[in-house]
Coordinates of C-alpha atoms in Angstrom, one line a residue:
M19 CA 23.0 -25.1 13.9
D20 CA 22.6 -28.6 15.2
D21 CA 19.1 -30.0 14.9
E22 CA 19.0 -30.7 18.7
D23 CA 19.6 -27.0 19.3
G24 CA 16.9 -26.0 16.9
P25 CA 13.1 -25.9 17.3
A26 CA 12.6 -29.6 16.9
G27 CA 15.3 -30.4 19.6
R28 CA 13.7 -27.8 22.0
L29 CA 10.3 -29.4 21.5
A30 CA 11.7 -32.8 22.1
R31 CA 13.0 -31.5 25.5
G32 CA 9.5 -30.5 26.4
L33 CA 9.7 -26.7 25.8
P34 CA 6.3 -25.1 24.9
L35 CA 5.7 -24.3 21.3
R36 CA 6.0 -20.5 21.8
E37 CA 9.4 -20.9 23.3
A38 CA 10.7 -23.5 20.8
L39 CA 10.0 -21.4 17.6
D40 CA 8.5 -18.2 16.3
T41 CA 4.9 -19.3 16.0
T42 CA 3.9 -16.1 14.1
A43 CA 6.3 -16.9 11.2
P44 CA 4.9 -19.2 8.5
A45 CA 8.5 -20.1 7.4
A46 CA 9.3 -21.3 10.9
W47 CA 6.6 -24.0 10.8
L48 CA 7.8 -25.2 7.5
A49 CA 11.3 -25.3 8.8
L50 CA 10.1 -27.3 11.9
D51 CA 8.4 -29.8 9.6
T52 CA 11.7 -30.5 7.8
E53 CA 13.9 -30.4 10.9
V54 CA 11.8 -33.0 12.8
R55 CA 12.2 -35.5 9.9
R56 CA 16.0 -35.1 10.0
L57 CA 16.0 -35.5 13.8
A58 CA 13.8 -38.6 13.6
F59 CA 16.3 -40.5 11.5
R60 CA 19.0 -40.5 14.2
S61 CA 19.5 -43.6 16.2
A62 CA 18.8 -42.0 19.5
S63 CA 15.9 -39.9 18.3
P64 CA 13.7 -38.2 20.8
V65 CA 10.9 -37.9 18.3
P66 CA 7.8 -39.9 19.5
A67 CA 6.5 -43.1 18.0
R68 CA 2.8 -43.9 17.5
R69 CA 2.3 -45.7 20.8
R70 CA 3.4 -42.6 22.7
I71 CA 0.7 -40.6 21.1
G72 CA -1.9 -43.1 22.3
D73 CA -0.7 -42.5 25.9
V74 CA -1.7 -38.9 25.7
A75 CA -4.8 -38.4 27.9
D76 CA -8.0 -37.1 26.4
G77 CA -9.0 -33.5 27.0
P78 CA -7.0 -30.3 26.8
L79 CA -3.3 -30.9 26.0
S80 CA -0.7 -30.1 28.6
V81 CA 2.3 -28.1 27.5
S82 CA 4.5 -31.2 27.2
D83 CA 1.8 -33.1 25.4
E84 CA 1.3 -30.3 22.9
S85 CA 5.0 -30.4 22.1
L86 CA 4.8 -34.2 21.7
I87 CA 1.9 -33.9 19.3
A88 CA 3.7 -31.2 17.3
L89 CA 6.7 -33.5 16.8
A90 CA 4.4 -36.4 15.8
L91 CA 2.6 -34.2 13.2
C92 CA 6.0 -33.8 11.5
H93 CA 7.2 -37.4 11.9
P94 CA 8.5 -39.1 8.8
D95 CA 6.2 -42.1 9.4
G96 CA 2.8 -41.3 7.9
R97 CA 1.1 -43.6 10.5
V98 CA 2.4 -41.4 13.3
R99 CA 1.3 -38.2 11.6
Q100 CA -2.2 -39.6 11.0
A101 CA -2.5 -40.7 14.6
A102 CA -1.5 -37.3 15.8
L103 CA -4.1 -35.5 13.6
A104 CA -7.0 -36.6 15.9
R105 CA -5.4 -34.7 18.8
A106 CA -4.5 -31.7 16.8
A107 CA -8.0 -30.8 15.8
G108 CA -8.8 -29.5 19.3
A109 CA -5.6 -27.7 19.9
P110 CA -5.5 -24.3 18.2
A111 CA -1.8 -23.9 18.7
L112 CA -1.2 -26.9 16.5
W113 CA -3.3 -25.7 13.6
P114 CA -0.4 -24.5 11.5
L115 CA 0.9 -28.1 11.4
L116 CA -2.6 -29.3 10.5
V117 CA -2.6 -26.9 7.6
I118 CA 0.8 -28.3 6.5
R119 CA -0.5 -31.8 6.6
C120 CA -3.3 -30.8 4.2
S121 CA -0.6 -31.0 1.5
D122 CA 1.0 -34.1 2.9
W123 CA 2.5 -36.6 0.4
V124 CA 0.7 -39.5 2.0
G125 CA -2.9 -39.7 0.8
P126 CA -4.7 -40.9 4.1
V127 CA -2.8 -38.3 6.1
R128 CA -3.7 -35.6 3.6
E129 CA -7.4 -36.5 3.4
R130 CA -7.8 -36.7 7.2
A131 CA -6.2 -33.3 7.6
R132 CA -8.5 -31.9 5.0
E133 CA -11.6 -33.3 6.6
V134 CA -10.7 -31.4 9.8
L135 CA -9.8 -28.2 8.0
A136 CA -13.0 -28.2 6.0
D137 CA -15.0 -27.8 9.2
A138 CA -13.0 -24.8 10.3
G139 CA -14.4 -21.4 10.9
G140 CA -12.9 -18.3 9.6
S141 CA -11.9 -17.0 13.0
R142 CA -9.6 -20.0 13.4
L143 CA -8.2 -20.2 9.9
A144 CA -7.8 -16.5 9.0
P145 CA -4.8 -15.9 11.3
L146 CA -3.0 -18.7 9.4
A147 CA -3.5 -17.0 6.0
G148 CA 0.2 -16.3 5.6
L149 CA 1.1 -20.0 6.0
V150 CA -1.9 -21.1 3.8
L151 CA -0.8 -18.8 1.0
L152 CA 2.8 -19.9 1.3
L153 CA 1.8 -23.6 1.1
A154 CA -0.4 -22.8 -1.9
R155 CA 2.8 -22.6 -4.0
R156 CA 3.4 -26.2 -3.3
E157 CA 2.1 -29.3 -5.1
R158 CA -1.2 -30.3 -3.4
G159 CA -1.2 -27.0 -1.6
G160 CA -4.3 -25.4 -3.1
F161 CA -6.8 -27.1 -0.8
A162 CA -6.2 -25.0 2.2
R163 CA -6.2 -21.8 0.1
D164 CA -9.6 -22.7 -1.3
V165 CA -11.0 -23.3 2.2
L166 CA -9.5 -20.0 3.4
E167 CA -11.1 -18.2 0.5
R168 CA -14.5 -19.8 1.2
V169 CA -14.6 -19.0 4.9
L170 CA -13.5 -15.4 4.2
R171 CA -16.1 -14.9 1.5
E172 CA -18.9 -16.5 3.5
G173 CA -17.8 -15.7 7.1
P174 CA -18.0 -12.5 9.2
P175 CA -16.5 -9.4 7.6
A176 CA -14.3 -8.9 10.7
D177 CA -12.2 -11.9 9.6
V178 CA -11.4 -10.2 6.3
V179 CA -10.9 -6.7 7.8
A180 CA -8.4 -8.1 10.3
L181 CA -6.2 -9.3 7.5
L182 CA -6.1 -5.9 5.6
T183 CA -3.3 -4.6 7.8
S184 CA -1.2 -7.8 7.8
R185 CA 2.5 -7.4 7.4
D186 CA 2.5 -10.2 4.8
R187 CA 2.1 -8.6 1.4
A188 CA 0.5 -11.8 -0.1
V189 CA -2.1 -11.8 2.8
R190 CA -3.0 -8.2 2.3
R191 CA -3.5 -8.7 -1.4
F192 CA -5.6 -11.7 -0.8
A193 CA -7.7 -10.0 1.8
Y194 CA -8.3 -6.9 -0.3
R195 CA -9.5 -8.9 -3.2
V196 CA -12.1 -10.6 -1.0
A197 CA -13.0 -7.2 0.5
V198 CA -13.4 -5.7 -2.9
D199 CA -15.6 -8.5 -4.1
R200 CA -17.7 -8.4 -0.9
H201 CA -18.0 -4.5 -1.0
L202 CA -16.7 -4.3 2.5
L203 CA -15.0 -0.9 1.7
T204 CA -16.6 2.2 0.3
P205 CA -15.3 3.6 -3.0
V206 CA -13.7 6.5 -1.1
E207 CA -12.0 4.1 1.3
L208 CA -10.7 2.1 -1.7
A209 CA -9.4 5.2 -3.4
R210 CA -7.8 6.5 -0.2
T211 CA -6.0 3.2 0.4
A212 CA -4.9 3.0 -3.2
A213 CA -3.3 6.4 -2.9
N214 CA -1.5 5.5 0.4
A215 CA -0.4 1.9 -0.5
T216 CA 2.9 3.1 -1.7
D217 CA 4.8 -0.2 -1.4
D218 CA 2.6 -2.4 -3.5
V219 CA 1.8 -1.5 -7.1
R220 CA -0.5 -4.5 -7.7
L221 CA -2.6 -3.6 -4.7
Q222 CA -2.7 0.1 -5.8
V223 CA -4.1 -0.8 -9.2
L224 CA -6.6 -3.3 -7.8
L225 CA -8.0 -0.8 -5.3
A226 CA -7.9 2.2 -7.7
E227 CA -9.8 0.3 -10.4
A228 CA -12.3 -1.0 -7.9
A229 CA -12.9 2.5 -6.5
L230 CA -13.4 3.9 -9.9
A231 CA -15.8 1.1 -11.0
R232 CA -18.0 1.7 -8.0
S233 CA -17.7 5.5 -7.8
G234 CA -20.7 6.1 -10.0
E235 CA -23.0 5.0 -7.1
C236 CA -23.1 8.6 -6.0
R237 CA -22.0 11.8 -7.8
L238 CA -20.4 13.3 -4.7
R239 CA -18.6 10.1 -4.0
E240 CA -17.4 10.0 -7.6
E241 CA -15.8 13.4 -7.1
D242 CA -14.1 12.3 -3.9
V243 CA -12.8 9.1 -5.4
L244 CA -11.2 11.0 -8.3
A245 CA -9.7 13.6 -6.0
H246 CA -7.9 10.9 -4.1
L247 CA -6.8 9.1 -7.2
L248 CA -5.6 12.2 -9.0
A249 CA -3.6 13.4 -6.0
A250 CA -1.8 10.0 -5.4
R251 CA 2.0 9.8 -5.6
S252 CA 1.8 6.5 -7.5
P253 CA 1.7 7.0 -11.3
Q254 CA -0.4 3.8 -11.6
V255 CA -3.1 5.3 -9.3
R256 CA -3.0 8.7 -11.0
S257 CA -3.3 7.0 -14.4
V258 CA -6.5 5.3 -13.3
G259 CA -7.9 8.6 -12.0
V260 CA -7.0 10.4 -15.3
T261 CA -8.7 7.7 -17.3
G262 CA -11.8 8.1 -15.0
L263 CA -12.1 11.8 -16.1
R264 CA -13.4 10.6 -19.5
R265 CA -16.2 8.6 -17.9
T266 CA -17.4 11.6 -15.9
G267 CA -17.1 14.0 -18.9
R268 CA -14.4 16.1 -17.3
H269 CA -12.0 15.8 -20.2
G270 CA -10.6 19.3 -19.7
E271 CA -9.2 18.4 -16.3
A272 CA -6.8 16.0 -18.0
V273 CA -4.8 18.9 -19.5
P274 CA -2.5 19.4 -16.5
F275 CA -1.7 15.7 -16.6
L276 CA -0.3 16.0 -20.2
C277 CA 2.9 17.2 -18.4
D278 CA 2.8 14.7 -15.6
R279 CA 6.2 13.4 -14.5
S280 CA 5.1 9.9 -15.4
A281 CA 4.9 8.7 -19.0
L282 CA 2.0 6.4 -18.2
V283 CA 0.0 9.3 -16.8
R284 CA 0.8 11.5 -19.8
A285 CA -0.4 8.7 -22.2
C286 CA -3.7 8.4 -20.3
A287 CA -4.1 12.2 -20.4
R288 CA -3.6 12.2 -24.2
Y289 CA -6.1 9.4 -24.6
V290 CA -8.7 11.4 -22.6
M291 CA -8.1 14.5 -24.7
R292 CA -8.4 12.6 -27.9
Q293 CA -11.7 11.0 -26.8
A294 CA -13.0 14.6 -26.4
G295 CA -11.9 15.4 -29.9
T296 CA -8.8 17.4 -28.9
D297 CA -5.4 16.8 -30.4
P298 CA -2.8 17.1 -27.7
L299 CA 0.1 17.8 -30.1
P300 CA -0.6 21.5 -30.5
L301 CA -1.0 21.8 -26.8
Y302 CA 2.4 20.2 -26.2
R303 CA 4.0 22.6 -28.8
S304 CA 2.6 25.6 -27.0
L305 CA 3.6 24.3 -23.6
C306 CA 7.1 23.8 -24.8
A307 CA 7.3 27.6 -25.4
A308 CA 7.3 28.0 -21.6
P309 CA 9.2 24.8 -20.6
A310 CA 10.2 26.0 -17.1
K311 CA 6.6 25.8 -16.0
H312 CA 6.0 22.4 -17.6
P313 CA 9.4 20.5 -17.9
A314 CA 7.7 17.2 -18.8
A315 CA 6.0 18.8 -21.8
A316 CA 9.2 18.2 -23.7
A317 CA 8.9 14.4 -23.1
G318 CA 5.3 14.5 -24.0
L319 CA 6.0 16.3 -27.3
G320 CA 8.5 13.5 -28.2
E321 CA 5.9 10.8 -27.3
C322 CA 3.3 12.1 -29.7
G323 CA 5.1 14.5 -32.0
T324 CA 6.6 14.2 -35.4
R325 CA 10.2 14.4 -36.6
A326 CA 9.6 18.0 -37.4
D327 CA 9.4 18.6 -33.6
A328 CA 13.0 17.4 -33.1
G329 CA 14.2 21.0 -33.5
I330 CA 12.2 22.2 -30.6
L331 CA 13.6 19.4 -28.4
W332 CA 17.2 20.0 -29.5
A333 CA 16.9 23.6 -28.5
L334 CA 15.6 22.6 -25.0
T335 CA 18.6 20.4 -24.4
G336 CA 20.5 23.6 -23.7
H337 CA 17.8 25.1 -21.4
P338 CA 19.1 26.5 -18.0
L339 CA 16.7 24.3 -16.0
A340 CA 18.1 20.7 -15.6
A341 CA 14.6 19.2 -15.5
V342 CA 13.9 20.6 -19.0
R343 CA 17.2 19.3 -20.4
A344 CA 16.5 15.8 -19.0
Q345 CA 12.9 15.7 -20.4
A346 CA 14.1 17.0 -23.7
V347 CA 16.5 14.2 -24.1
S348 CA 13.8 11.7 -23.1
G349 CA 11.6 13.3 -25.8
L350 CA 14.2 12.9 -28.4
R351 CA 14.6 9.2 -27.5
A352 CA 10.8 8.7 -27.7
L353 CA 10.8 10.5 -31.1
D354 CA 13.7 8.2 -32.3
A355 CA 15.6 11.4 -33.2
V356 CA 18.7 10.9 -31.0
R357 CA 22.1 11.9 -32.5
S358 CA 24.9 10.4 -30.5
D359 CA 27.3 13.3 -31.3
R360 CA 24.9 15.8 -29.9
V361 CA 23.8 13.8 -26.9
E362 CA 27.2 12.4 -25.7
P363 CA 28.3 15.8 -24.4
L364 CA 25.4 15.7 -22.0
L365 CA 27.1 12.9 -20.2
D366 CA 29.2 15.6 -18.6
D367 CA 26.2 17.7 -17.6
P368 CA 26.3 18.9 -13.9
A369 CA 22.8 17.5 -13.3
P370 CA 22.6 13.7 -12.6
A371 CA 19.1 13.6 -14.1
V372 CA 20.4 14.9 -17.4
V373 CA 23.3 12.4 -17.4
R374 CA 21.0 9.5 -16.7
A375 CA 18.6 10.6 -19.5
A376 CA 21.6 10.9 -21.9
A377 CA 23.0 7.5 -21.0
H378 CA 19.6 5.9 -21.5
A379 CA 19.2 7.6 -24.9
L380 CA 22.7 6.5 -26.0
R381 CA 22.3 2.8 -25.2
P382 CA 21.3 1.9 -28.7
H383 CA 24.2 3.9 -30.0
A384 CA 26.8 2.6 -27.5
A385 CA 28.9 0.6 -30.1
G386 CA 29.6 3.8 -32.0
L387 CA 30.8 5.9 -29.1
D388 CA 34.5 6.7 -28.8
L389 CA 36.1 4.3 -26.4
D390 CA 38.7 6.7 -25.1
R391 CA 36.2 9.4 -24.3
L392 CA 34.1 7.0 -22.3
R393 CA 37.1 5.7 -20.4
A394 CA 38.2 9.2 -19.6
R395 CA 34.8 9.7 -17.9
L396 CA 35.7 7.0 -15.4
A397 CA 38.3 9.3 -13.8
P398 CA 37.8 10.0 -10.1
D399 CA 37.4 13.7 -10.6
R400 CA 34.3 13.2 -12.8
L401 CA 30.9 13.4 -11.3
R402 CA 29.5 10.1 -9.9
A403 CA 26.6 10.1 -12.3
T404 CA 29.0 10.6 -15.2
R405 CA 31.2 7.7 -14.1
A406 CA 28.2 5.4 -13.7
A407 CA 26.9 6.4 -17.1
A408 CA 30.3 5.7 -18.7
R409 CA 30.5 2.3 -17.0
R410 CA 27.0 1.3 -18.3
L411 CA 27.8 2.4 -21.8
L412 CA 31.1 0.6 -21.8
A413 CA 29.4 -2.5 -20.6
Q414 CA 26.9 -2.0 -23.4
Q415 CA 29.7 -1.8 -25.9
D416 CA 31.1 -5.1 -24.6
L417 CA 27.6 -6.7 -24.9
A418 CA 27.1 -5.5 -28.4
G419 CA 30.6 -6.7 -29.4
A420 CA 29.9 -10.2 -27.9
R421 CA 26.7 -10.5 -29.9
G422 CA 28.3 -9.2 -33.1
L423 CA 25.8 -6.4 -33.3
P424 CA 26.3 -2.8 -34.5
G425 CA 24.5 -1.6 -31.4
W426 CA 22.1 -2.7 -28.7

C-alpha cells in the first residue's frame, strides 16, 4: 500500500484520527509513527513543519488541527516533534503518540514527553496500557510502564478492574498482578478466575497461588477456594489445589488425584500423600488391579514404581480399554522399561491415543526400528494416527543418523 493511501496520508488530507487509523490498536499507532517519517522524506511532503504548528490556535484542537499535530508528533525532525508536544498534552486523542515519544531517540523530546506523562492520572493512562506494554519491549521504553504501574497501584481500584477484561493478554496479566498485590479480589474470586482462565497458563498459576496464599483468612473461604481449584480443567490449577490439601491437613483427599489425567497433578498428589506418611506405591499397585476405573493409575505406577512393576504394566498394554493401554505405555516409558519389539505393534492399535503413546515411547529407540515396517505404515489404508507416528519415527531415524547417534 502506498504511504499516501495509508493512515499518514489520510491524516495529511485532514481526515480525523478515528477515520485515518484504528485508534484502539497499539500496533496501528506504531505503524503510523514509522509511516509518517517515510512520507516526510518525499519532496512534496504534506507533513507539517514547525512553523505550521505555531499557527495552531490555543484552546481545544479542531479535527484538522488534531490531525496536523498527530503528524508533527511523528515527524523525523526532533524540533518539530518537541514543538508538537506542548499541544498534545491537552488532547486525549493524541496521548498514544505522547506515550510513544516517551521512548524517543532524541533526549529533549523524550524528556519533555516524560514530564507530561508523569503528571498523568490513571483514568487517562490506563486505557493505553496495551501500547505502554508494547513499547516497554523497546530500548528506553520502560518509563511509561513504570508510570502506568505507579498510577494503577496508587490510583482508584476502578482503573485496575477495567483492565482485567482486556482483550490484550499482556494487559490482563499486568492488571491481575496489580489487583493481586492490592487485594482487590477475594480469594474465592481469584480461585474462580483461575479455574476459568483457560487460555492463559501463566495467569492461571498466578491467580491460583494467590488464592491459596490468602485462603487461610477464613476457614469457609479456604474450603471454597480449594473446591474451585480442585475442579478446574487446567492441570496447573488443579496441581495448586492438590498441594493446598497438605496445608489444610486434608491429605486423604489427594488420593483420587493419584490417578489424575495430568502427570503434574499426580506428582503433587504423591507429594501430599508422602507428607502424611503414606507411600503411594502400594496404592497404585492396588488401583492397577481395577484399571478400568482408574486408567491413569498405570502411568502413576510407572512414575513411582520399580522395575519389578514392569510386568503389571506390560499386562495392561493388552487391556480392552484404550485409555488403559495408552497409560500403560506411558508408565513403561516413565519406568524406562520400554522394549521396542513389544511396543512397536501398538503403532497399529485402533485407538489414536495408544498409537501416540507408543510413538512417544519409541522415539529413543527409533534408530533400531525396521525401516521397511515403518514405511509400510505410511500406506493410505493405514489409520491416520499410524501414518503420523510412522512419519515422526522415520524423521527421528534420519535425525539420529545425521548426528551419528545410535538413537535419540
